[in-house]
Amino acid sequence: MEQETVDTSAATTAEQLSEPTAGATEGGAGASSSTLTEQVLDLVEDGGDFLLSLTQTWRLYQVVIMLCLVAISLVIGRVARPRVEAWLRAQEGWSKRKLRFAIHLRNRISMMVYLVLSWGTVSVMREVTWPSRSYLIALVATIVSAWLFVGIAAFLISNRPVRRIVMWAMWIYVTLYFLGVTAEAANVLDNLALEMGDFRISLWTILRVVVVLAVLFALARLLATGSAARIQQNEDISPSMRVLAVKFIQMALYGAAFFIALKAVGVDLTGLAVLSGAIGVGLGFGLQKVVSNLVSGVIILLDKSIKPGDVISLGDTFGWIEQLGARYVSVVTRDGREYLIPNEDLITGQVVNWSHTNSFVRLDIFFGTAYGDDPHKVRKIAIEAASGVDRVLSFRPPVCHIVGFGDSSVDYILRFWIDDPSGGLTNIRGNVYLSLWDAFQENGISIPFPQREVRMLEEEPAHHISD
């Protein structure tokens, strides 16, 4: 008879925890009439009642069972984690994202083991005893299942700080939800508000905006990344139009995510009209350069004057375009330096694009030989020497011409073509000069250099005028 009374009490407590009480429902409905202190006291009282219910016999048994399951899960997780890690290291050909997801799951082995053991224990206990005697285990298993799902879903968010914020917020929410106190917690957070006239913003609103924005931004980033990959693989679209399309899709997705998040939490978007006006004034005065660079970037993408992969010269900077940004262009030089050139400079300044319509580049080098050498032979040897250098085009053969008779040499110009300016210009010039040197040495061609003859005159005695 005593055992049946305990079971009935446990079942009654389980029903009270699984469903909000009438008083709690009324408190959630009439949150505006209760003070913040009263709501906090109600939550504390509910928590005290829950802890007091754990002192019942079968509740204590369930707590002990859960602690044992936690211990077993930690041991199994510690043993299995090194083996899983060794297996992952042996996998070749996996993408970085797939490996990251596998590591993401590896870090949650103990949690997954606990869920398997918990739900197995609940199933067995419901077959051999009253359902109320496994209620607490089932409740904790449900919460942990929600935690695991949130943790796995958070992998879609690549930004680590944002991912942690979303994970913790969702963990707290699902915990409160399954404990049946979401309405009470929301009322407490809603009472923590800043009010100025008709304007009112609460902590609950801020939290909702942050969470919804993080989730929508993660989805927008995922869609933008997938769309960008597809666009970049389309060879029918020019490189500059690919960049423009990617930037447009990113702006559209992130902008839509921002406004949808504000609308979802009940923020009045008409109030943004004043803010947009203030932003317009700020753009007109304080952000002139920023707007100029943004507009210049759009113009560059539309007129296709430069594109990723082009080799350009701007002042003393020579390199190839690595990336076209909204505000700047990334130019990588041969020595590994990366210059971030504002878009406005590319519009207003003089830019040499070595590969605008094609990648053919003609280079000139100058040299001189002695007057005693046959110029016909010199020209033939110079052309053969340049033709034997790698990267010098054979279907556009080099040419050599006399350009003048100098003080001590006959001056020549040697012209040759290449089709890979991104490979460097100085190195190919140096290779041609070296080939000329070797060819001239083999054929007895001399390269004169200025010589000066200094004559020392004897000092004549000074003549003094006598008085």
Tab-separated table of C-alpha atoms in Angstrom:
chain	number	residue	atom	x	y	z
A	1	MET	CA	0.000	0.000	0.000
A	2	GLU	CA	2.871	2.379	0.833
A	3	GLN	CA	4.586	1.598	-2.467
A	4	GLU	CA	1.468	2.511	-4.453
A	5	THR	CA	1.255	5.863	-2.633
A	6	VAL	CA	4.822	6.735	-3.618
A	7	ASP	CA	4.176	5.808	-7.243
A	8	THR	CA	1.018	7.933	-7.323
A	9	SER	CA	2.910	10.903	-5.880
A	10	ALA	CA	5.693	10.497	-8.412
A	11	ALA	CA	3.209	10.348	-11.275
A	12	THR	CA	1.458	13.470	-10.001
A	13	THR	CA	4.764	15.363	-9.821
A	14	ALA	CA	5.654	14.216	-13.330
A	15	GLU	CA	2.378	15.582	-14.658
A	16	GLN	CA	3.026	18.887	-12.906
A	17	LEU	CA	6.457	19.186	-14.532
A	18	SER	CA	5.316	18.134	-17.968
A	19	GLU	CA	2.444	20.656	-18.112
A	20	PRO	CA	2.425	24.279	-16.855
A	21	THR	CA	0.218	24.849	-13.838
A	22	ALA	CA	-2.801	27.061	-13.935
A	23	GLY	CA	-1.037	29.692	-11.880
A	24	ALA	CA	1.935	29.728	-14.224
A	25	THR	CA	-0.345	30.059	-17.221
A	26	GLU	CA	-2.159	32.941	-15.660
A	27	GLY	CA	1.152	34.564	-14.782
A	28	GLY	CA	2.301	34.235	-18.407
A	29	ALA	CA	-0.928	35.718	-19.667
A	30	GLY	CA	-0.949	38.550	-17.193
A	31	ALA	CA	2.737	39.329	-17.320
A	32	SER	CA	2.055	43.022	-17.687
A	33	SER	CA	0.281	43.139	-14.313
A	34	SER	CA	3.031	41.320	-12.351
A	35	THR	CA	6.304	42.969	-11.374
A	36	LEU	CA	9.743	41.731	-12.230
A	37	THR	CA	10.406	40.758	-8.628
A	38	GLU	CA	7.257	38.655	-8.459
A	39	GLN	CA	8.155	36.846	-11.677
A	40	VAL	CA	11.684	36.061	-10.453
A	41	LEU	CA	10.282	34.810	-7.143
A	42	ASP	CA	7.840	32.579	-9.012
A	43	LEU	CA	10.681	31.062	-11.027
A	44	VAL	CA	12.730	30.491	-7.876
A	45	GLU	CA	9.742	28.883	-6.193
A	46	ASP	CA	9.170	26.574	-9.171
A	47	GLY	CA	12.839	25.601	-9.114
A	48	GLY	CA	12.638	24.856	-5.395
A	49	ASP	CA	9.601	22.659	-5.918
A	50	PHE	CA	11.421	20.750	-8.647
A	51	LEU	CA	14.487	20.160	-6.445
A	52	LEU	CA	12.222	19.088	-3.585
A	53	SER	CA	10.560	16.528	-5.841
A	54	LEU	CA	13.951	14.907	-6.408
A	55	THR	CA	13.989	13.746	-2.784
A	56	GLN	CA	11.292	11.164	-3.570
A	57	THR	CA	12.506	7.583	-3.665
A	58	TRP	CA	12.121	6.833	-7.365
A	59	ARG	CA	13.391	10.281	-8.314
A	60	LEU	CA	16.578	9.558	-6.359
A	61	TYR	CA	16.860	6.223	-8.135
A	62	GLN	CA	16.571	7.957	-11.518
A	63	VAL	CA	19.235	10.514	-10.560
A	64	VAL	CA	21.596	7.706	-9.579
A	65	ILE	CA	20.858	5.851	-12.833
A	66	MET	CA	21.577	9.000	-14.859
A	67	LEU	CA	24.865	9.609	-13.033
A	68	CYS	CA	25.893	6.021	-13.790
A	69	LEU	CA	24.971	6.474	-17.451
A	70	VAL	CA	26.997	9.694	-17.595
A	71	ALA	CA	30.035	7.941	-16.111
A	72	ILE	CA	29.746	5.043	-18.579
A	73	SER	CA	29.347	7.456	-21.502
A	74	LEU	CA	32.452	9.426	-20.519
A	75	VAL	CA	34.525	6.259	-20.255
A	76	ILE	CA	33.315	4.939	-23.631
A	77	GLY	CA	33.874	8.351	-25.218
A	78	ARG	CA	37.429	8.602	-23.886
A	79	VAL	CA	38.251	5.119	-25.212
A	80	ALA	CA	36.563	5.614	-28.600
A	81	ARG	CA	37.807	9.124	-29.376
A	82	PRO	CA	41.484	8.218	-30.117
A	83	ARG	CA	40.396	5.329	-32.331
A	84	VAL	CA	37.983	7.529	-34.264
A	85	GLU	CA	40.663	10.184	-34.629
A	86	ALA	CA	43.158	7.608	-35.958
A	87	TRP	CA	40.531	6.410	-38.445
A	88	LEU	CA	39.900	9.974	-39.623
A	89	ARG	CA	43.616	10.576	-40.135
A	90	ALA	CA	43.727	7.537	-42.385
A	91	GLN	CA	41.016	8.911	-44.672
A	92	GLU	CA	42.447	10.459	-47.824
A	93	GLY	CA	40.587	12.478	-50.389
A	94	TRP	CA	38.052	13.916	-47.975
A	95	SER	CA	37.309	17.604	-48.336
A	96	LYS	CA	38.123	19.989	-45.513
A	97	ARG	CA	34.443	20.577	-44.794
A	98	LYS	CA	33.756	16.845	-44.560
A	99	LEU	CA	36.691	16.366	-42.183
A	100	ARG	CA	35.551	19.300	-40.056
A	101	PHE	CA	32.066	17.781	-39.786
A	102	ALA	CA	33.549	14.413	-38.816
A	103	ILE	CA	35.622	16.107	-36.086
A	104	HIS	CA	32.471	17.957	-35.037
A	105	LEU	CA	30.764	14.594	-34.475
A	106	ARG	CA	33.824	13.068	-32.836
A	107	ASN	CA	33.718	15.719	-30.116
A	108	ARG	CA	30.176	14.592	-29.255
A	109	ILE	CA	30.742	10.854	-28.971
A	110	SER	CA	30.067	10.831	-25.221
A	111	MET	CA	26.786	12.691	-25.714
A	112	MET	CA	25.639	10.272	-28.403
A	113	VAL	CA	26.571	7.277	-26.249
A	114	TYR	CA	24.624	8.760	-23.333
A	115	LEU	CA	21.547	9.173	-25.520
A	116	VAL	CA	21.698	5.563	-26.695
A	117	LEU	CA	22.058	4.299	-23.126
A	118	SER	CA	19.364	6.665	-21.777
A	119	TRP	CA	16.696	5.834	-24.325
A	120	GLY	CA	17.514	2.136	-23.988
A	121	THR	CA	17.112	2.388	-20.219
A	122	VAL	CA	13.812	4.261	-20.587
A	123	SER	CA	12.466	1.615	-22.977
A	124	VAL	CA	13.358	-1.209	-20.574
A	125	MET	CA	11.968	0.601	-17.506
A	126	ARG	CA	8.677	1.382	-19.224
A	127	GLU	CA	8.234	-2.321	-19.931
A	128	VAL	CA	8.928	-3.541	-16.384
A	129	THR	CA	7.625	-0.696	-14.172
A	130	TRP	CA	5.465	2.436	-14.075
A	131	PRO	CA	6.197	5.114	-16.764
A	132	SER	CA	6.523	7.752	-14.025
A	133	ARG	CA	9.568	5.935	-12.657
A	134	SER	CA	11.515	6.710	-15.862
A	135	TYR	CA	10.059	10.181	-16.468
A	136	LEU	CA	13.085	12.131	-15.231
A	137	ILE	CA	15.475	10.023	-17.324
A	138	ALA	CA	13.290	10.566	-20.398
A	139	LEU	CA	13.109	14.314	-19.731
A	140	VAL	CA	16.882	14.668	-19.492
A	141	ALA	CA	17.376	12.455	-22.554
A	142	THR	CA	14.969	14.647	-24.523
A	143	ILE	CA	16.884	17.788	-23.537
A	144	VAL	CA	20.226	16.199	-24.399
A	145	SER	CA	18.799	15.062	-27.762
A	146	ALA	CA	17.823	18.652	-28.493
A	147	TRP	CA	21.309	19.806	-27.449
A	148	LEU	CA	22.913	17.304	-29.825
A	149	PHE	CA	20.681	18.382	-32.706
A	150	VAL	CA	21.488	22.055	-32.078
A	151	GLY	CA	25.203	21.299	-31.884
A	152	ILE	CA	25.165	19.423	-35.188
A	153	ALA	CA	22.999	22.030	-36.931
A	154	ALA	CA	25.321	24.805	-35.710
A	155	PHE	CA	28.037	23.350	-37.954
A	156	LEU	CA	26.388	25.239	-40.825
A	157	ILE	CA	27.585	28.490	-39.210
A	158	SER	CA	31.229	28.914	-40.191
A	159	ASN	CA	31.901	31.972	-38.024
A	160	ARG	CA	33.014	30.618	-34.647
A	161	PRO	CA	31.791	33.487	-32.374
A	162	VAL	CA	28.394	33.537	-34.091
A	163	ARG	CA	28.195	29.753	-33.893
A	164	ARG	CA	28.838	29.779	-30.154
A	165	ILE	CA	26.243	32.500	-29.560
A	166	VAL	CA	23.588	30.594	-31.503
A	167	MET	CA	24.451	27.289	-29.828
A	168	TRP	CA	24.245	28.645	-26.291
A	169	ALA	CA	21.062	30.576	-27.020
A	170	MET	CA	19.370	27.519	-28.523
A	171	TRP	CA	20.597	25.249	-25.717
A	172	ILE	CA	19.114	27.578	-23.123
A	173	TYR	CA	15.877	27.867	-25.063
A	174	VAL	CA	15.305	24.132	-25.554
A	175	THR	CA	16.125	23.516	-21.897
A	176	LEU	CA	13.539	26.059	-20.755
A	177	TYR	CA	11.069	24.746	-23.319
A	178	PHE	CA	11.166	21.135	-22.155
A	179	LEU	CA	11.070	22.248	-18.527
A	180	GLY	CA	7.911	24.197	-19.347
A	181	VAL	CA	9.115	27.618	-18.137
A	182	THR	CA	9.654	29.441	-21.428
A	183	ALA	CA	6.723	31.801	-20.857
A	184	GLU	CA	7.912	32.753	-17.367
A	185	ALA	CA	11.513	33.297	-18.542
A	186	ALA	CA	10.321	35.351	-21.518
A	187	ASN	CA	8.226	37.568	-19.219
A	188	VAL	CA	11.225	38.196	-16.969
A	189	LEU	CA	13.444	39.157	-19.916
A	190	ASP	CA	10.685	41.288	-21.418
A	191	ASN	CA	10.423	43.309	-18.207
A	192	LEU	CA	14.131	44.159	-18.456
A	193	ALA	CA	13.464	46.930	-20.982
A	194	LEU	CA	14.597	50.437	-21.885
A	195	GLU	CA	11.705	52.850	-22.401
A	196	MET	CA	11.882	56.371	-23.836
A	197	GLY	CA	8.455	57.739	-24.641
A	198	ASP	CA	6.821	55.458	-27.175
A	199	PHE	CA	10.096	53.663	-27.794
A	200	ARG	CA	10.591	50.436	-25.854
A	201	ILE	CA	13.218	47.750	-26.335
A	202	SER	CA	13.586	44.802	-23.994
A	203	LEU	CA	16.321	42.266	-23.417
A	204	TRP	CA	13.995	39.590	-24.768
A	205	THR	CA	13.645	41.486	-28.063
A	206	ILE	CA	17.396	41.954	-28.344
A	207	LEU	CA	18.052	38.270	-27.753
A	208	ARG	CA	15.487	37.264	-30.339
A	209	VAL	CA	16.978	39.674	-32.895
A	210	VAL	CA	20.497	38.356	-32.279
A	211	VAL	CA	19.490	34.709	-32.585
A	212	VAL	CA	17.278	35.185	-35.642
A	213	LEU	CA	19.909	37.356	-37.338
A	214	ALA	CA	22.614	34.783	-36.670
A	215	VAL	CA	20.503	31.946	-38.079
A	216	LEU	CA	19.408	33.880	-41.162
A	217	PHE	CA	22.921	35.195	-41.802
A	218	ALA	CA	24.233	31.627	-41.592
A	219	LEU	CA	21.646	30.505	-44.156
A	220	ALA	CA	22.440	33.508	-46.351
A	221	ARG	CA	26.146	32.717	-46.170
A	222	LEU	CA	25.471	29.083	-47.073
A	223	LEU	CA	23.352	30.063	-50.078
A	224	ALA	CA	25.845	32.731	-51.153
A	225	THR	CA	28.759	30.290	-50.968
A	226	GLY	CA	26.917	27.668	-53.012
A	227	SER	CA	25.811	30.222	-55.604
A	228	ALA	CA	29.319	31.690	-55.849
A	229	ALA	CA	30.816	28.244	-56.450
A	230	ARG	CA	28.357	27.554	-59.266
A	231	ILE	CA	28.927	30.969	-60.859
A	232	GLN	CA	32.723	30.667	-60.695
A	233	GLN	CA	32.532	27.311	-62.481
A	234	ASN	CA	30.518	28.763	-65.370
A	235	GLU	CA	33.033	29.429	-68.147
A	236	ASP	CA	30.406	31.137	-70.319
A	237	ILE	CA	30.423	34.176	-68.000
A	238	SER	CA	33.370	36.571	-68.093
A	239	PRO	CA	35.493	36.781	-64.904
A	240	SER	CA	34.402	40.341	-64.135
A	241	MET	CA	30.706	39.484	-64.540
A	242	ARG	CA	31.181	36.492	-62.240
A	243	VAL	CA	32.531	38.750	-59.522
A	244	LEU	CA	29.692	41.243	-60.073
A	245	ALA	CA	27.059	38.496	-59.904
A	246	VAL	CA	28.559	37.050	-56.718
A	247	LYS	CA	28.653	40.479	-55.046
A	248	PHE	CA	25.055	41.199	-56.055
A	249	ILE	CA	23.819	37.855	-54.705
A	250	GLN	CA	25.674	38.392	-51.416
A	251	MET	CA	24.227	41.880	-50.952
A	252	ALA	CA	20.706	40.676	-51.783
A	253	LEU	CA	20.850	37.665	-49.449
A	254	TYR	CA	22.383	39.496	-46.486
A	255	GLY	CA	20.043	42.452	-46.933
A	256	ALA	CA	17.018	40.160	-47.082
A	257	ALA	CA	18.229	38.285	-43.989
A	258	PHE	CA	18.579	41.542	-42.049
A	259	PHE	CA	15.108	42.875	-42.856
A	260	ILE	CA	13.395	39.490	-42.466
A	261	ALA	CA	14.980	39.090	-39.018
A	262	LEU	CA	13.766	42.516	-37.902
A	263	LYS	CA	10.288	41.831	-39.244
A	264	ALA	CA	10.171	38.382	-37.633
A	265	VAL	CA	10.731	39.754	-34.139
A	266	GLY	CA	8.185	42.540	-34.574
A	267	VAL	CA	10.461	45.550	-35.190
A	268	ASP	CA	8.643	48.340	-37.021
A	269	LEU	CA	10.540	48.839	-40.290
A	270	THR	CA	8.935	52.230	-40.912
A	271	GLY	CA	11.144	53.599	-38.158
A	272	LEU	CA	14.150	52.852	-40.350
A	273	ALA	CA	13.192	55.697	-42.684
A	274	VAL	CA	14.783	58.265	-40.388
A	275	LEU	CA	17.827	56.057	-39.976
A	276	SER	CA	18.213	55.670	-43.743
A	277	GLY	CA	18.044	59.444	-44.114
A	278	ALA	CA	20.779	59.888	-41.532
A	279	ILE	CA	22.877	57.270	-43.289
A	280	GLY	CA	22.383	59.110	-46.573
A	281	VAL	CA	23.658	62.354	-45.052
A	282	GLY	CA	26.618	60.504	-43.576
A	283	LEU	CA	27.416	58.951	-46.929
A	284	GLY	CA	27.309	62.358	-48.531
A	285	PHE	CA	29.809	63.933	-46.142
A	286	GLY	CA	31.895	61.550	-44.085
A	287	LEU	CA	31.943	58.535	-46.398
A	288	GLN	CA	32.713	60.150	-49.733
A	289	LYS	CA	35.805	58.033	-50.364
A	290	VAL	CA	34.046	54.845	-49.331
A	291	VAL	CA	31.099	55.483	-51.656
A	292	SER	CA	33.475	56.544	-54.432
A	293	ASN	CA	35.383	53.273	-54.114
A	294	LEU	CA	32.148	51.261	-54.066
A	295	VAL	CA	30.824	52.963	-57.194
A	296	SER	CA	34.233	52.661	-58.878
A	297	GLY	CA	34.227	48.939	-58.103
A	298	VAL	CA	30.860	48.514	-59.818
A	299	ILE	CA	32.105	50.495	-62.847
A	300	ILE	CA	35.234	48.338	-63.086
A	301	LEU	CA	33.139	45.176	-63.045
A	302	LEU	CA	30.729	46.522	-65.666
A	303	ASP	CA	33.231	47.933	-68.171
A	304	LYS	CA	35.556	44.911	-67.790
A	305	SER	CA	38.646	47.118	-67.867
A	306	ILE	CA	40.376	44.790	-65.432
A	307	LYS	CA	39.506	41.309	-64.235
A	308	PRO	CA	40.954	38.666	-61.924
A	309	GLY	CA	44.172	37.279	-63.382
A	310	ASP	CA	45.104	40.407	-65.356
A	311	VAL	CA	48.674	41.671	-65.074
A	312	ILE	CA	48.710	45.411	-64.414
A	313	SER	CA	51.143	48.194	-63.627
A	314	LEU	CA	50.091	51.153	-61.497
A	315	GLY	CA	52.922	53.490	-60.636
A	316	ASP	CA	55.716	51.383	-59.145
A	317	THR	CA	53.372	48.436	-58.509
A	318	PHE	CA	53.524	45.562	-60.983
A	319	GLY	CA	51.602	42.340	-60.392
A	320	TRP	CA	48.518	40.342	-61.198
A	321	ILE	CA	45.011	40.890	-59.873
A	322	GLU	CA	44.168	38.308	-57.243
A	323	GLN	CA	40.730	39.550	-56.175
A	324	LEU	CA	38.237	42.280	-57.022
A	325	GLY	CA	36.662	43.596	-53.822
A	326	ALA	CA	33.836	46.037	-53.225
A	327	ARG	CA	36.277	48.703	-51.996
A	328	TYR	CA	39.680	47.665	-53.291
A	329	VAL	CA	41.550	45.475	-55.759
A	330	SER	CA	44.093	42.973	-54.477
A	331	VAL	CA	47.297	42.992	-56.568
A	332	VAL	CA	49.986	40.389	-55.836
A	333	THR	CA	53.537	41.181	-56.945
A	334	ARG	CA	56.309	38.767	-57.877
A	335	ASP	CA	57.945	39.144	-54.461
A	336	GLY	CA	54.780	37.950	-52.689
A	337	ARG	CA	53.560	41.352	-51.533
A	338	GLU	CA	49.846	41.993	-51.771
A	339	TYR	CA	48.786	45.568	-52.461
A	340	LEU	CA	45.220	46.667	-51.731
A	341	ILE	CA	44.614	49.404	-54.275
A	342	PRO	CA	41.420	51.479	-53.866
A	343	ASN	CA	39.060	51.167	-56.804
A	344	GLU	CA	39.013	54.931	-57.263
A	345	ASP	CA	42.738	54.928	-58.118
A	346	LEU	CA	42.130	52.424	-60.895
A	347	ILE	CA	39.413	54.633	-62.371
A	348	THR	CA	41.172	57.999	-62.135
A	349	GLY	CA	44.803	56.885	-62.536
A	350	GLN	CA	46.724	55.583	-65.525
A	351	VAL	CA	46.782	51.790	-65.407
A	352	VAL	CA	48.820	49.585	-67.709
A	353	ASN	CA	46.949	46.339	-68.288
A	354	TRP	CA	49.400	43.902	-69.813
A	355	SER	CA	46.683	41.341	-70.530
A	356	HIS	CA	43.545	43.371	-71.246
A	357	THR	CA	42.559	41.960	-74.654
A	358	ASN	CA	45.207	39.217	-74.774
A	359	SER	CA	48.218	38.034	-72.815
A	360	PHE	CA	50.861	38.772	-75.475
A	361	VAL	CA	53.560	41.149	-74.254
A	362	ARG	CA	56.502	42.514	-76.241
A	363	LEU	CA	59.691	43.256	-74.364
A	364	ASP	CA	62.680	45.323	-75.499
A	365	ILE	CA	66.272	45.100	-74.379
A	366	PHE	CA	69.176	47.278	-75.479
A	367	PHE	CA	72.830	46.368	-75.978
A	368	GLY	CA	75.895	47.499	-77.924
A	369	THR	CA	78.842	45.866	-79.691
A	370	ALA	CA	82.221	47.095	-80.867
A	371	TYR	CA	82.594	48.844	-84.227
A	372	GLY	CA	84.874	46.069	-85.415
A	373	ASP	CA	82.090	43.442	-85.263
A	374	ASP	CA	79.917	42.735	-88.311
A	375	PRO	CA	76.425	44.134	-87.527
A	376	HIS	CA	74.748	41.541	-89.820
A	377	LYS	CA	76.351	38.740	-87.819
A	378	VAL	CA	75.503	40.455	-84.516
A	379	ARG	CA	71.814	40.700	-85.419
A	380	LYS	CA	71.654	37.039	-86.486
A	381	ILE	CA	73.384	35.841	-83.314
A	382	ALA	CA	71.128	37.991	-81.096
A	383	ILE	CA	67.938	36.636	-82.707
A	384	GLU	CA	69.116	33.016	-82.356
A	385	ALA	CA	70.116	33.592	-78.735
A	386	ALA	CA	66.725	35.084	-77.822
A	387	SER	CA	64.807	32.339	-79.670
A	388	GLY	CA	66.480	29.665	-77.561
A	389	VAL	CA	65.206	31.085	-74.262
A	390	ASP	CA	62.181	29.497	-72.607
A	391	ARG	CA	58.954	31.550	-72.589
A	392	VAL	CA	60.027	33.468	-75.743
A	393	LEU	CA	57.401	32.823	-78.406
A	394	SER	CA	58.550	31.117	-81.583
A	395	PHE	CA	55.513	32.025	-83.734
A	396	ARG	CA	56.284	35.664	-83.031
A	397	PRO	CA	60.031	35.516	-83.625
A	398	PRO	CA	62.414	38.029	-82.076
A	399	VAL	CA	63.770	40.888	-84.153
A	400	CYS	CA	66.935	42.929	-83.789
A	401	HIS	CA	67.628	46.401	-85.223
A	402	ILE	CA	70.396	48.953	-85.123
A	403	VAL	CA	69.173	52.072	-83.349
A	404	GLY	CA	72.291	54.239	-83.474
A	405	PHE	CA	76.022	54.679	-83.522
A	406	GLY	CA	77.238	55.553	-80.071
A	407	ASP	CA	80.480	57.024	-78.864
A	408	SER	CA	82.065	53.630	-78.296
A	409	SER	CA	79.606	51.075	-79.670
A	410	VAL	CA	77.003	50.222	-82.268
A	411	ASP	CA	73.663	50.281	-80.405
A	412	TYR	CA	70.988	47.623	-80.991
A	413	ILE	CA	67.459	46.883	-79.805
A	414	LEU	CA	66.249	43.286	-79.407
A	415	ARG	CA	62.480	42.718	-79.304
A	416	PHE	CA	60.754	39.484	-78.377
A	417	TRP	CA	57.276	38.316	-77.303
A	418	ILE	CA	55.937	36.338	-74.332
A	419	ASP	CA	52.392	35.239	-73.451
A	420	ASP	CA	52.683	34.818	-69.682
A	421	PRO	CA	53.398	38.206	-68.095
A	422	SER	CA	52.258	36.845	-64.732
A	423	GLY	CA	55.459	34.788	-64.757
A	424	GLY	CA	57.501	37.971	-64.416
A	425	LEU	CA	59.281	40.378	-66.747
A	426	THR	CA	62.611	40.962	-65.051
A	427	ASN	CA	63.501	37.267	-65.000
A	428	ILE	CA	62.855	36.768	-68.721
A	429	ARG	CA	64.890	39.872	-69.573
A	430	GLY	CA	67.717	38.529	-67.445
A	431	ASN	CA	67.589	35.154	-69.185
A	432	VAL	CA	67.790	36.784	-72.623
A	433	TYR	CA	70.716	38.976	-71.548
A	434	LEU	CA	72.517	35.876	-70.250
A	435	SER	CA	71.871	34.036	-73.506
A	436	LEU	CA	73.283	36.999	-75.441
A	437	TRP	CA	76.392	37.008	-73.292
A	438	ASP	CA	77.031	33.290	-73.918
A	439	ALA	CA	76.410	33.650	-77.670
A	440	PHE	CA	78.727	36.667	-77.971
A	441	GLN	CA	81.478	34.854	-76.057
A	442	GLU	CA	81.239	31.848	-78.381
A	443	ASN	CA	81.378	33.965	-81.545
A	444	GLY	CA	83.983	36.481	-80.474
A	445	ILE	CA	81.592	39.433	-80.297
A	446	SER	CA	82.912	42.071	-77.920
A	447	ILE	CA	80.814	44.390	-75.809
A	448	PRO	CA	82.673	47.667	-75.435
A	449	PHE	CA	82.555	49.864	-72.417
A	450	PRO	CA	83.639	53.495	-71.989
A	451	GLN	CA	87.325	53.922	-71.227
A	452	ARG	CA	89.015	57.063	-70.015
A	453	GLU	CA	92.702	57.889	-70.337
A	454	VAL	CA	94.136	60.077	-67.629
A	455	ARG	CA	97.385	61.923	-68.365
A	456	MET	CA	99.404	63.383	-65.526
A	457	LEU	CA	101.098	66.671	-66.518
A	458	GLU	CA	104.308	67.778	-64.882
A	459	GLU	CA	103.851	70.746	-62.631
A	460	GLU	CA	105.616	73.831	-64.027
A	461	PRO	CA	107.457	76.139	-61.600
A	462	ALA	CA	105.560	79.253	-60.767
A	463	HIS	CA	107.014	82.534	-62.058
A	464	HIS	CA	107.250	85.209	-59.429
A	465	ILE	CA	107.189	88.865	-60.348
A	466	SER	CA	110.017	90.691	-58.655
A	467	ASP	CA	109.706	94.231	-57.521
